[in-house]
Coordinates of C-alpha atoms in Angstrom, one line a residue:
M1 CA 27.9 -90.4 -78.7
A2 CA 30.8 -88.0 -77.9
A3 CA 33.0 -90.9 -76.7
A4 CA 32.2 -92.9 -79.8
F5 CA 33.1 -89.9 -81.9
G6 CA 36.4 -89.6 -80.2
R7 CA 37.2 -93.3 -80.9
R8 CA 36.3 -92.7 -84.6
L9 CA 38.7 -89.7 -84.7
R10 CA 41.5 -91.9 -83.3
R11 CA 40.8 -94.7 -85.8
G12 CA 40.4 -92.2 -88.7
A13 CA 44.0 -91.6 -89.4
A14 CA 44.7 -95.4 -89.6
S15 CA 41.7 -96.2 -91.7
T16 CA 42.1 -93.3 -94.2
A17 CA 45.1 -94.9 -96.1
V18 CA 43.4 -98.3 -96.2
A19 CA 40.2 -96.7 -97.6
A20 CA 42.1 -94.7 -100.2
L21 CA 44.0 -97.9 -101.4
A22 CA 40.7 -99.8 -101.5
L23 CA 39.0 -97.0 -103.5
A24 CA 42.0 -96.8 -105.9
A25 CA 41.9 -100.6 -106.5
L26 CA 38.2 -100.4 -107.2
T27 CA 38.6 -97.6 -109.6
A28 CA 41.4 -99.3 -111.5
S29 CA 39.9 -102.8 -111.6
R30 CA 36.2 -102.3 -112.1
A31 CA 33.9 -100.0 -114.0
P32 CA 30.1 -100.0 -114.0
S33 CA 28.9 -102.5 -116.6
A34 CA 25.3 -103.6 -117.3
A35 CA 26.6 -107.0 -118.5
Q36 CA 28.5 -107.6 -115.3
D37 CA 25.5 -106.5 -113.2
A38 CA 23.3 -109.0 -115.0
A39 CA 25.9 -111.8 -114.5
D40 CA 26.1 -111.0 -110.8
G41 CA 22.3 -111.0 -110.5
R42 CA 22.2 -107.3 -109.5
P43 CA 19.9 -104.7 -110.9
A44 CA 21.4 -102.9 -113.9
A45 CA 22.8 -99.4 -113.2
G46 CA 20.6 -96.6 -114.3
P47 CA 19.9 -92.9 -113.7
P48 CA 17.7 -91.9 -110.8
P49 CA 14.0 -91.2 -111.4
A50 CA 13.2 -87.8 -112.8
G51 CA 12.9 -85.2 -110.2
T52 CA 15.0 -87.1 -107.7
P53 CA 16.5 -84.6 -105.1
I54 CA 20.3 -84.1 -104.8
D55 CA 20.5 -86.1 -101.6
G56 CA 18.0 -88.8 -102.8
G57 CA 15.5 -87.6 -100.1
A58 CA 17.6 -89.7 -97.6
G59 CA 16.6 -87.7 -94.5
Y60 CA 18.4 -84.9 -92.7
Y61 CA 19.2 -83.6 -89.2
T62 CA 16.2 -81.7 -87.9
D63 CA 17.9 -79.9 -85.0
L64 CA 17.0 -76.2 -85.0
P65 CA 19.4 -73.3 -84.1
P66 CA 19.2 -71.9 -80.5
L67 CA 17.0 -68.9 -79.8
N68 CA 20.0 -66.8 -78.5
T69 CA 22.0 -65.3 -81.4
P70 CA 25.7 -64.7 -81.7
V71 CA 27.1 -61.5 -80.2
P72 CA 29.3 -59.5 -82.5
H73 CA 32.7 -59.0 -81.0
R74 CA 36.1 -58.4 -82.6
N75 CA 39.2 -60.2 -81.4
P76 CA 41.6 -57.5 -80.3
H77 CA 44.5 -59.7 -81.4
R78 CA 43.1 -59.8 -84.9
P79 CA 42.3 -56.1 -85.7
H80 CA 41.7 -56.8 -89.4
G81 CA 39.3 -59.7 -88.9
G82 CA 38.4 -62.5 -86.6
G83 CA 34.6 -62.2 -86.8
V84 CA 32.3 -63.2 -84.0
T85 CA 34.1 -64.7 -81.0
T86 CA 31.3 -64.9 -78.5
G87 CA 27.9 -66.6 -78.7
P88 CA 26.3 -70.0 -78.5
A89 CA 28.4 -73.1 -79.3
E90 CA 26.1 -73.8 -82.3
A91 CA 27.5 -70.7 -84.0
G92 CA 31.0 -72.3 -84.2
I93 CA 31.9 -73.9 -87.6
P94 CA 35.0 -76.1 -87.9
A95 CA 37.9 -74.3 -89.5
T96 CA 38.4 -76.4 -92.6
V97 CA 34.7 -76.7 -93.2
L98 CA 34.2 -73.0 -92.9
A99 CA 37.1 -72.4 -95.3
A100 CA 35.5 -74.7 -97.8
Y101 CA 32.2 -72.8 -97.7
R102 CA 33.8 -69.4 -98.1
K103 CA 36.1 -70.6 -100.9
A104 CA 33.2 -72.1 -102.8
A105 CA 31.1 -68.9 -102.5
A106 CA 34.1 -66.8 -103.7
R107 CA 34.6 -69.1 -106.7
L108 CA 30.9 -68.8 -107.6
D109 CA 31.0 -65.1 -107.2
A110 CA 33.7 -64.9 -109.8
D111 CA 32.3 -67.6 -112.1
D112 CA 28.6 -66.6 -111.8
P113 CA 28.3 -63.2 -110.1
D114 CA 24.6 -62.9 -110.9
C115 CA 23.8 -66.0 -108.7
R116 CA 24.8 -64.0 -105.5
L117 CA 25.5 -67.2 -103.5
P118 CA 26.1 -66.5 -99.7
W119 CA 28.4 -69.0 -98.0
Q120 CA 26.0 -69.1 -95.1
L121 CA 23.5 -71.0 -97.3
L122 CA 26.1 -73.7 -97.9
A123 CA 26.6 -73.8 -94.2
G124 CA 22.9 -74.2 -93.5
I125 CA 22.7 -77.2 -96.0
G126 CA 25.9 -78.7 -94.6
K127 CA 24.5 -78.5 -91.1
V128 CA 21.3 -80.4 -91.8
E129 CA 22.9 -82.9 -94.3
S130 CA 26.0 -84.0 -92.3
G131 CA 26.3 -81.8 -89.2
Q132 CA 29.2 -79.9 -90.8
A133 CA 31.0 -83.0 -91.8
R134 CA 30.3 -84.6 -88.4
G135 CA 31.6 -81.7 -86.4
G136 CA 34.6 -81.2 -88.7
A137 CA 36.0 -84.7 -88.8
V138 CA 38.2 -84.0 -91.8
D139 CA 41.9 -84.0 -92.6
A140 CA 44.0 -81.0 -93.7
T141 CA 42.9 -81.4 -97.3
G142 CA 39.2 -81.4 -96.3
T143 CA 38.6 -85.1 -96.8
T144 CA 36.5 -86.8 -94.2
L145 CA 38.3 -89.1 -91.8
A146 CA 35.6 -91.7 -92.3
P147 CA 33.0 -92.1 -95.1
I148 CA 29.8 -90.2 -94.5
L149 CA 27.0 -92.3 -96.0
G150 CA 23.3 -91.9 -96.0
P151 CA 20.9 -94.8 -95.7
R152 CA 20.4 -97.2 -98.6
L153 CA 18.0 -95.7 -101.1
D154 CA 15.6 -98.7 -101.2
G155 CA 12.4 -96.7 -101.6
R156 CA 11.3 -97.1 -98.0
G157 CA 10.7 -93.5 -96.9
F158 CA 12.7 -92.0 -99.7
A159 CA 13.6 -92.6 -103.4
R160 CA 14.6 -96.0 -104.7
I161 CA 17.8 -95.8 -106.7
T162 CA 19.5 -99.0 -107.8
D163 CA 23.3 -98.9 -107.9
T164 CA 24.7 -96.5 -110.5
D165 CA 28.4 -96.4 -109.7
D166 CA 29.2 -100.1 -109.1
G167 CA 29.9 -99.2 -105.5
L168 CA 32.9 -97.0 -106.2
L169 CA 31.6 -94.0 -104.2
D170 CA 29.3 -95.5 -101.7
G171 CA 30.6 -99.1 -101.3
D172 CA 27.2 -100.5 -102.2
R173 CA 26.8 -102.5 -105.5
T174 CA 23.1 -103.0 -105.1
L175 CA 21.6 -99.7 -104.1
D176 CA 22.8 -96.1 -104.1
R177 CA 23.5 -94.1 -100.9
A178 CA 24.1 -90.4 -100.5
V179 CA 27.8 -89.7 -100.0
G180 CA 29.9 -87.0 -98.3
P181 CA 29.5 -83.9 -96.3
M182 CA 26.9 -82.5 -98.7
Q183 CA 25.2 -85.9 -99.4
F184 CA 25.3 -86.3 -103.1
I185 CA 23.9 -89.5 -104.6
P186 CA 26.6 -91.1 -106.8
S187 CA 24.6 -90.7 -110.1
T188 CA 24.1 -87.0 -109.4
W189 CA 27.7 -86.5 -108.6
S190 CA 29.0 -88.4 -111.7
R191 CA 26.6 -87.8 -114.5
G192 CA 23.4 -86.2 -113.2
G193 CA 24.4 -82.6 -113.8
P194 CA 24.1 -80.3 -116.8
R195 CA 24.7 -82.1 -120.2
G196 CA 25.2 -85.4 -118.3
T197 CA 28.6 -84.4 -116.9
G198 CA 27.6 -84.5 -113.3
W199 CA 27.7 -82.0 -110.5
G200 CA 31.1 -83.2 -109.2
A201 CA 33.7 -80.5 -108.8
D202 CA 37.3 -80.1 -107.8
G203 CA 37.3 -77.4 -105.1
N204 CA 40.7 -77.9 -103.6
G205 CA 42.7 -78.1 -106.8
D206 CA 44.1 -81.6 -106.3
G207 CA 42.9 -82.8 -109.7
R208 CA 40.2 -85.1 -108.2
K209 CA 36.4 -84.8 -107.8
D210 CA 35.7 -86.4 -104.4
P211 CA 32.2 -86.2 -102.8
G212 CA 33.9 -87.0 -99.5
N213 CA 36.1 -83.9 -99.7
V214 CA 34.3 -80.8 -98.2
F215 CA 36.0 -78.4 -100.6
D216 CA 34.8 -80.5 -103.7
A217 CA 31.4 -81.1 -102.2
A218 CA 30.8 -77.4 -101.2
L219 CA 31.7 -76.2 -104.7
A220 CA 29.5 -78.8 -106.4
A221 CA 26.6 -77.8 -104.1
G222 CA 27.2 -74.1 -104.9
R223 CA 27.1 -74.8 -108.6
Y224 CA 23.9 -76.8 -108.3
L225 CA 22.2 -74.0 -106.2
C226 CA 23.2 -71.4 -108.9
A227 CA 22.1 -73.6 -111.9
G228 CA 19.3 -72.5 -114.2
G229 CA 20.2 -68.8 -114.0
R230 CA 19.1 -68.6 -110.3
D231 CA 19.6 -65.3 -108.4
L232 CA 19.7 -66.4 -104.8
S233 CA 19.0 -62.9 -103.5
V234 CA 15.5 -63.5 -104.9
R235 CA 13.3 -65.5 -102.4
D236 CA 11.7 -67.7 -105.0
D237 CA 15.0 -68.7 -106.5
L238 CA 16.5 -69.4 -103.1
E239 CA 13.6 -71.7 -102.1
R240 CA 13.6 -73.6 -105.4
A241 CA 17.3 -74.2 -105.0
V242 CA 17.0 -75.6 -101.5
L243 CA 14.0 -77.7 -102.4
G244 CA 16.0 -79.2 -105.2
Y245 CA 18.2 -80.7 -102.5
N246 CA 15.3 -82.2 -100.6
D247 CA 11.8 -81.5 -101.8
S248 CA 10.2 -81.1 -98.3
A249 CA 8.7 -78.0 -96.8
A250 CA 10.1 -79.0 -93.4
Y251 CA 13.6 -79.4 -94.9
L252 CA 13.3 -75.9 -96.4
R253 CA 12.3 -74.3 -93.1
T254 CA 15.1 -76.1 -91.3
V255 CA 17.8 -75.0 -93.8
L256 CA 16.6 -71.5 -93.9
S257 CA 16.5 -71.3 -90.1
W258 CA 20.2 -72.2 -90.0
Y259 CA 21.0 -69.9 -92.9
A260 CA 19.4 -67.0 -91.0
F261 CA 21.2 -68.0 -87.8
Y262 CA 24.6 -68.1 -89.5
G263 CA 23.9 -64.8 -91.2
K264 CA 23.8 -63.2 -87.7
G265 CA 27.4 -64.2 -87.0
T266 CA 29.7 -67.2 -86.7
H267 CA 33.0 -68.1 -85.2
E268 CA 35.7 -70.6 -86.1
V269 CA 36.3 -73.7 -84.0
P270 CA 39.1 -76.3 -84.4
D271 CA 38.3 -79.3 -86.7
G272 CA 36.6 -82.1 -84.8
K273 CA 35.2 -79.7 -82.2
G274 CA 32.0 -78.7 -83.9
V275 CA 28.5 -79.2 -82.4
L276 CA 27.0 -82.5 -83.5
P277 CA 23.3 -82.6 -84.3
V278 CA 21.3 -85.5 -82.7
R279 CA 17.9 -85.5 -84.3
R280 CA 17.7 -87.2 -87.7
G281 CA 14.5 -87.7 -89.6
G282 CA 12.5 -85.4 -91.8
A283 CA 9.5 -85.8 -94.0
T284 CA 11.4 -87.9 -96.5
G285 CA 14.1 -89.3 -94.1
D286 CA 14.6 -92.6 -92.4
G287 CA 12.6 -91.6 -89.4
R288 CA 15.4 -92.3 -86.9
T289 CA 16.1 -89.9 -84.0
G290 CA 19.2 -89.5 -82.0
G291 CA 17.8 -88.9 -78.5
S292 CA 17.7 -85.5 -76.8
A293 CA 16.9 -82.5 -78.9
K294 CA 19.8 -80.6 -77.4
A295 CA 22.9 -80.6 -79.5
R296 CA 26.1 -81.9 -78.1
T297 CA 29.7 -80.8 -78.7
A298 CA 32.1 -83.3 -80.2
R299 CA 34.5 -83.7 -77.2
P300 CA 36.1 -87.1 -76.4
D301 CA 35.7 -86.3 -72.6
A302 CA 32.1 -85.3 -72.8
T303 CA 29.7 -87.4 -70.9
P304 CA 26.2 -87.5 -72.3
R305 CA 23.5 -86.6 -69.8
K306 CA 20.6 -88.9 -69.3
P307 CA 17.5 -87.3 -70.7
R308 CA 15.0 -86.2 -68.0
K309 CA 11.6 -87.8 -68.2
P310 CA 9.1 -85.0 -69.0
A311 CA 6.3 -84.4 -66.5
R312 CA 2.8 -85.4 -67.4
P313 CA -0.4 -83.6 -66.5
G314 CA -1.4 -84.8 -63.0
D315 CA 2.1 -85.7 -61.8
R316 CA 3.3 -84.2 -58.6
T317 CA 6.5 -82.1 -58.8
G318 CA 8.8 -80.9 -56.1
T319 CA 9.1 -77.2 -55.1
P320 CA 11.8 -75.3 -53.2
D321 CA 9.7 -75.3 -50.0
G322 CA 9.4 -79.1 -50.0
T323 CA 5.7 -79.1 -51.0
H324 CA 4.3 -80.8 -54.0
R325 CA 1.8 -79.6 -56.5
P326 CA 0.3 -81.1 -59.7
A327 CA 2.3 -80.4 -62.8
P328 CA 0.7 -77.8 -65.0
H329 CA -0.9 -78.8 -68.2
P330 CA 1.4 -77.9 -71.1
A331 CA 0.4 -74.9 -73.2
P332 CA -1.0 -75.8 -76.6
R333 CA 1.6 -75.9 -79.4
P334 CA 1.4 -73.2 -82.0
A335 CA 0.3 -74.3 -85.4
P336 CA 3.2 -74.9 -87.7
V337 CA 4.1 -72.2 -90.2
P338 CA 3.0 -73.4 -93.7
A339 CA 5.7 -73.6 -96.2
P340 CA 5.7 -70.8 -98.8
P341 CA 4.0 -71.9 -102.0
R342 CA 6.3 -72.8 -104.9
P343 CA 5.4 -73.1 -108.5
A344 CA 5.4 -76.5 -110.2
H345 CA 8.3 -77.3 -112.5
P346 CA 7.0 -78.9 -115.6
A347 CA 9.1 -82.0 -116.0
A348 CA 8.3 -82.1 -119.7
V349 CA 10.6 -79.2 -120.6
V350 CA 13.7 -80.6 -122.3
A351 CA 14.9 -77.5 -124.1
L352 CA 14.6 -73.7 -124.5
D353 CA 14.7 -72.3 -128.1
R354 CA 15.3 -68.8 -129.0
A355 CA 12.1 -67.3 -130.5
G356 CA 13.2 -63.7 -130.9
D357 CA 16.2 -61.9 -132.3
R358 CA 19.6 -63.3 -131.4
E359 CA 21.0 -59.8 -131.0
L360 CA 19.3 -56.9 -129.3
T361 CA 20.2 -53.2 -129.9
A362 CA 19.2 -50.0 -128.2
T363 CA 20.6 -46.5 -127.6
A364 CA 21.8 -45.4 -124.2
G365 CA 19.0 -44.7 -121.8
A366 CA 16.3 -46.0 -124.2
A367 CA 14.2 -49.2 -124.1
F368 CA 15.1 -52.1 -126.3
P369 CA 12.5 -52.2 -129.1
V370 CA 12.5 -56.0 -129.3
P371 CA 12.4 -58.0 -126.0
P372 CA 14.1 -61.4 -125.4
K373 CA 11.8 -64.3 -126.2
V374 CA 12.2 -68.1 -125.9
R375 CA 10.0 -71.1 -126.4
A376 CA 9.9 -74.1 -124.1
R377 CA 9.4 -77.5 -125.7
D378 CA 9.1 -81.2 -124.7
A379 CA 10.8 -84.2 -126.1
A380 CA 8.4 -84.4 -128.9
G381 CA 9.1 -80.9 -130.0
K382 CA 5.7 -79.6 -128.8
P383 CA 5.4 -76.3 -126.8
V384 CA 5.1 -76.5 -123.0
A385 CA 2.8 -74.1 -121.3
G386 CA 3.1 -73.0 -117.7
A387 CA 6.9 -73.4 -117.5
P388 CA 8.7 -70.8 -115.5
V389 CA 11.6 -69.1 -117.3
R390 CA 14.1 -66.9 -115.7
F391 CA 15.6 -63.9 -117.5
T392 CA 18.8 -62.5 -115.9
L393 CA 21.0 -59.5 -116.5
P394 CA 24.5 -58.8 -115.3
R395 CA 24.8 -56.4 -112.4
A396 CA 27.3 -54.3 -114.3
G397 CA 26.2 -52.4 -117.4
G398 CA 23.1 -50.6 -116.1
A399 CA 20.5 -52.4 -118.1
R400 CA 17.4 -53.2 -116.0
F401 CA 13.9 -54.7 -116.2
P402 CA 10.9 -52.7 -114.7
G403 CA 11.4 -51.7 -111.1
G404 CA 15.2 -51.8 -111.5
A405 CA 15.3 -55.6 -111.4
T406 CA 18.2 -57.6 -112.8
A407 CA 16.2 -60.9 -112.9
V408 CA 12.5 -61.7 -113.7
T409 CA 10.6 -64.9 -113.9
V410 CA 8.0 -65.3 -116.7
T411 CA 5.7 -68.2 -117.3
T412 CA 5.3 -69.7 -120.8
G413 CA 1.9 -69.3 -122.4
K414 CA -0.1 -71.9 -124.4
D415 CA 2.3 -71.5 -127.3
G416 CA 5.2 -72.2 -125.0
L417 CA 6.5 -68.6 -125.4
A418 CA 8.1 -66.6 -122.6
T419 CA 8.7 -63.0 -123.3
A420 CA 10.8 -60.8 -121.0
P421 CA 9.2 -57.5 -119.9
T422 CA 10.5 -54.2 -121.2
L423 CA 14.3 -54.0 -121.0
R424 CA 15.8 -50.6 -120.7
A425 CA 19.4 -49.8 -121.6
G426 CA 21.9 -48.2 -119.2
D427 CA 23.3 -44.7 -119.7
R428 CA 26.6 -45.9 -121.1
P429 CA 27.3 -47.7 -124.4
G430 CA 28.6 -51.3 -124.2
A431 CA 27.7 -54.9 -124.6
F432 CA 26.2 -57.6 -122.3
T433 CA 24.3 -60.9 -122.4
V434 CA 20.7 -61.6 -121.4
R435 CA 20.3 -65.2 -120.3
A436 CA 17.1 -67.2 -120.2
A437 CA 17.0 -70.4 -118.2
A438 CA 14.2 -72.9 -117.4
V439 CA 13.6 -72.7 -113.6
G440 CA 14.2 -75.9 -111.8
R441 CA 15.7 -77.7 -114.9
S442 CA 19.4 -78.4 -115.5
L443 CA 19.3 -77.2 -119.1
P444 CA 21.7 -74.9 -121.0
A445 CA 20.6 -71.3 -120.8
V446 CA 19.8 -69.3 -124.0
G447 CA 21.9 -66.2 -124.5
F448 CA 21.0 -62.9 -126.2
A449 CA 23.8 -60.6 -127.2
A450 CA 22.7 -57.0 -126.3
T451 CA 24.4 -53.9 -127.5
V452 CA 23.9 -50.4 -126.1
R453 CA 25.0 -47.7 -128.5
A454 CA 25.8 -44.1 -127.8
E455 CA 22.8 -41.8 -128.2
P456 CA 22.8 -40.7 -131.8
A457 CA 23.4 -37.0 -132.8
P458 CA 20.2 -35.0 -133.2
K459 CA 19.0 -34.8 -136.7
A460 CA 17.4 -32.1 -138.8
D461 CA 15.9 -32.7 -142.3
R462 CA 14.8 -29.1 -142.9
L463 CA 16.1 -25.6 -142.3
A464 CA 13.8 -22.6 -142.7
R465 CA 14.2 -18.9 -142.2
T466 CA 11.9 -17.2 -139.7
P467 CA 10.3 -13.9 -140.4
G468 CA 12.6 -11.0 -139.5
K469 CA 14.2 -7.9 -140.8
D470 CA 15.7 -7.6 -144.2
A471 CA 19.3 -8.9 -144.3
T472 CA 20.7 -5.5 -145.3
A473 CA 23.6 -3.6 -143.9
A474 CA 25.9 -0.8 -145.0
A475 CA 29.5 -1.5 -145.8
G476 CA 31.7 -1.3 -142.7
Q477 CA 28.7 -1.9 -140.4
A478 CA 27.0 -5.0 -138.8
F479 CA 23.7 -6.7 -139.7
A480 CA 20.9 -6.5 -137.1
D481 CA 20.9 -9.3 -134.6
D482 CA 17.6 -10.7 -135.9
A483 CA 18.4 -10.2 -139.6
V484 CA 19.0 -13.9 -140.0
E485 CA 17.2 -16.4 -137.8
V486 CA 16.7 -20.0 -138.7
R487 CA 14.6 -22.9 -137.4
A488 CA 15.6 -26.6 -137.8
T489 CA 13.0 -29.4 -137.8
Y490 CA 13.1 -33.2 -138.1
R491 CA 10.0 -34.9 -139.5
G492 CA 8.0 -31.8 -138.7
R493 CA 9.2 -31.3 -135.1
A494 CA 11.7 -28.9 -133.7
A495 CA 15.2 -30.4 -133.8
A496 CA 17.2 -29.4 -130.7
G497 CA 20.9 -29.7 -130.4
V498 CA 21.5 -30.0 -134.1
P499 CA 25.0 -28.9 -135.4
V500 CA 24.6 -26.5 -138.3
T501 CA 27.5 -25.3 -140.5
A502 CA 27.2 -21.6 -141.6
T503 CA 29.5 -20.5 -144.5
M504 CA 29.9 -17.3 -146.5
V505 CA 30.1 -18.8 -150.0
T506 CA 30.7 -17.6 -153.5
D507 CA 27.8 -17.4 -156.0
D508 CA 29.1 -20.4 -158.1
P509 CA 25.9 -22.5 -158.2
E510 CA 27.8 -25.8 -159.0
R511 CA 30.7 -25.6 -156.6
P512 CA 30.3 -22.9 -154.0
A513 CA 33.4 -22.2 -152.1
E514 CA 34.2 -20.1 -149.0
N515 CA 34.2 -16.4 -150.0
D516 CA 37.2 -14.3 -149.1
K517 CA 35.4 -11.0 -149.1
G518 CA 32.2 -9.5 -148.0
P519 CA 30.3 -10.3 -144.8
Y520 CA 32.0 -12.3 -142.1
F521 CA 31.7 -13.6 -138.5
E522 CA 34.0 -12.2 -136.0
D523 CA 36.2 -14.9 -134.4
P524 CA 35.4 -14.7 -130.6
A525 CA 38.7 -16.4 -129.7
S526 CA 40.7 -13.5 -131.1
S527 CA 38.9 -10.8 -129.2
P528 CA 37.0 -10.9 -125.9
E529 CA 35.2 -7.7 -127.1
A530 CA 33.6 -9.4 -130.1
S531 CA 30.1 -9.2 -128.7
G532 CA 30.5 -5.9 -126.9
P533 CA 28.3 -2.8 -127.2
D534 CA 30.6 -1.3 -129.9
K535 CA 29.7 -3.9 -132.5
D536 CA 28.9 -1.1 -135.1
R537 CA 32.4 0.2 -134.9
P538 CA 34.2 -0.1 -138.3
V539 CA 36.3 -3.2 -138.8
G540 CA 40.0 -3.1 -138.0
R541 CA 39.7 -1.2 -134.7
D542 CA 40.6 -3.9 -132.1
K543 CA 38.0 -6.2 -133.4
G544 CA 38.3 -10.0 -133.8
K545 CA 39.8 -11.8 -136.7
P546 CA 37.2 -12.3 -139.6
V547 CA 36.0 -15.8 -140.1
R548 CA 33.6 -16.9 -142.8
T549 CA 32.7 -20.5 -141.6
A550 CA 31.2 -21.3 -138.2
V551 CA 29.6 -24.4 -136.6
L552 CA 26.6 -23.5 -134.5
T553 CA 23.9 -25.5 -132.6
T554 CA 20.2 -25.1 -132.4
D555 CA 18.6 -24.4 -129.0
A556 CA 15.8 -26.4 -127.3
D557 CA 13.2 -24.9 -129.7
G558 CA 15.2 -25.8 -132.8
L559 CA 16.2 -22.1 -133.3
L560 CA 19.6 -21.1 -134.7
K561 CA 20.7 -17.6 -133.8
L562 CA 23.8 -16.6 -135.7
P563 CA 26.5 -14.5 -134.1
T564 CA 26.9 -10.9 -135.2
I565 CA 27.6 -10.6 -139.0
R566 CA 29.9 -7.8 -139.9
T567 CA 30.8 -6.4 -143.3
D568 CA 34.0 -5.1 -144.9
A569 CA 34.3 -2.4 -147.6
H570 CA 32.8 -4.6 -150.4
T571 CA 29.3 -4.0 -151.5
G572 CA 26.8 -6.1 -153.4
T573 CA 24.8 -9.4 -152.8
F574 CA 26.5 -12.2 -150.9
L575 CA 25.4 -15.7 -149.9
L576 CA 25.3 -17.4 -146.5
R577 CA 24.9 -21.1 -146.8
L578 CA 23.6 -23.2 -143.9
T579 CA 23.9 -27.1 -143.9
T580 CA 23.3 -30.0 -141.6
A581 CA 24.8 -33.5 -141.6
D582 CA 21.5 -34.9 -142.7
G583 CA 21.4 -32.9 -146.0
A584 CA 19.3 -30.0 -145.0
V585 CA 20.4 -26.8 -146.9
L586 CA 19.3 -23.2 -146.7
T587 CA 20.9 -20.3 -148.6
V588 CA 20.3 -16.7 -147.4
E589 CA 21.1 -13.6 -149.4
L590 CA 23.0 -10.8 -147.6
T591 CA 22.9 -7.3 -149.1
V592 CA 25.7 -4.8 -148.4
T593 CA 25.1 -1.3 -149.5
A594 CA 27.4 1.7 -149.9
P595 CA 27.8 3.6 -146.7
E596 CA 25.9 6.9 -146.4
A597 CA 27.7 10.1 -147.2
P598 CA 28.8 12.0 -144.1

């Protein structure tokens, strides 16, 4: 196997240009045509059956990662990076392939940060689909040196898909075959994605979408995994995404085992030196195996070892002392771990329609009074029950579902409605979008514009004076502290934190204006002694500047305690007017009498 791989590498450079010219000629001269198919006696091109997996169910490599895990160790020559440099050979990923996975994950993190796609998941899928592009057999741009093609999808052990690309991608004008490092079937790559545009992507920026390029294929796979509003940090979403690639419990366990293995550490190896898997099969695969279960390294000088015949019960085996004893009976194999249950995806759902308000509004820190709501319907316009719908929030902004979740899955009821749980706004004002997507379906998500407003100012619709002393003072003296005490309420309840404007006004009933004589407040800014013990001292003796308008605030009980009110030499009845922004008004009479004779 290794020698054959070395020969392929040597032939790859020479064959790449020929393959490129042939592909360009095919692209320029032929396009898929139903009439031409009929004339040639071939099945007409058509989309794959509903629910067809990304790779067409064309099998996969079933090798599992080794039990020993990578050992973290920093390269002293690369103090700012370098990653794991020791560990099993299976932890090595070819340099260009590793760069493609990381670049795709970074791109998705910028385009769809709520997906939370780890590059190790792409590596796990790339491992079981193509052995990391056949051990990294790619050129400097990431294009495979030789085409990577799955078996013909003829329905024998996997899906049957007649030709959909006139052989342009897979070279087969009769049946489709999975193509490239991430094994996309042509119809899925070209037009099987959202809105019929296909999942194909340009990951290396060369202006082409090539499933045989590891950068393009990795980005396309990442976009598929993130589709439908998935949050891959949520276990259910992660499993649904992987199962969309190949709907097999064994496939899911295999991918997740490599995903966990790579998550413990990897290291970079040169292109073409990656470990090649050898077992190919799977529940929906072609059933072929590649010999020993032990993985081999892609080295031209490697000599494959002849697999040792396993001992059977009753056989005699040699021992170090030259004696023989019967081979022990093998221990019973543990029962396989069952695949985690996954909900069914109703294939009848063709659209999600907004059923609630398009725009949601709440004050900072409060719950949104109206939750997001959508209705799932089928092609006939009828509601679909039992369809899972995913509501997602951006990580920034602070809005959260119960339990601090940024994503929740809700199942539609008999009326096809899916209503998100209580959504609580963050502490800061701003705007964000709530998205609802049908789980497992490549349908456009429904967006709800959400606005968080600043907490409104406290309100008071009534001001009332509390029982206290008479508001009477002698000229040149101060009123008692409790002479004027006011309570603010809003709809019958104490109104805390309400701004109240207090003004000494004239007695003009139509247009009261600020009075320029009589009682006043002492400006605390002009004298630090304004509230000192000598408040009864006559005005003008180092006291603060008189002011006749002050803005005050009610306390936690809605009470408004005015500062000390002083008087000048004028006597008579004066008016103190209290108002709020909500229209509450209270007028208090202040009586100033002549000072007592000495």
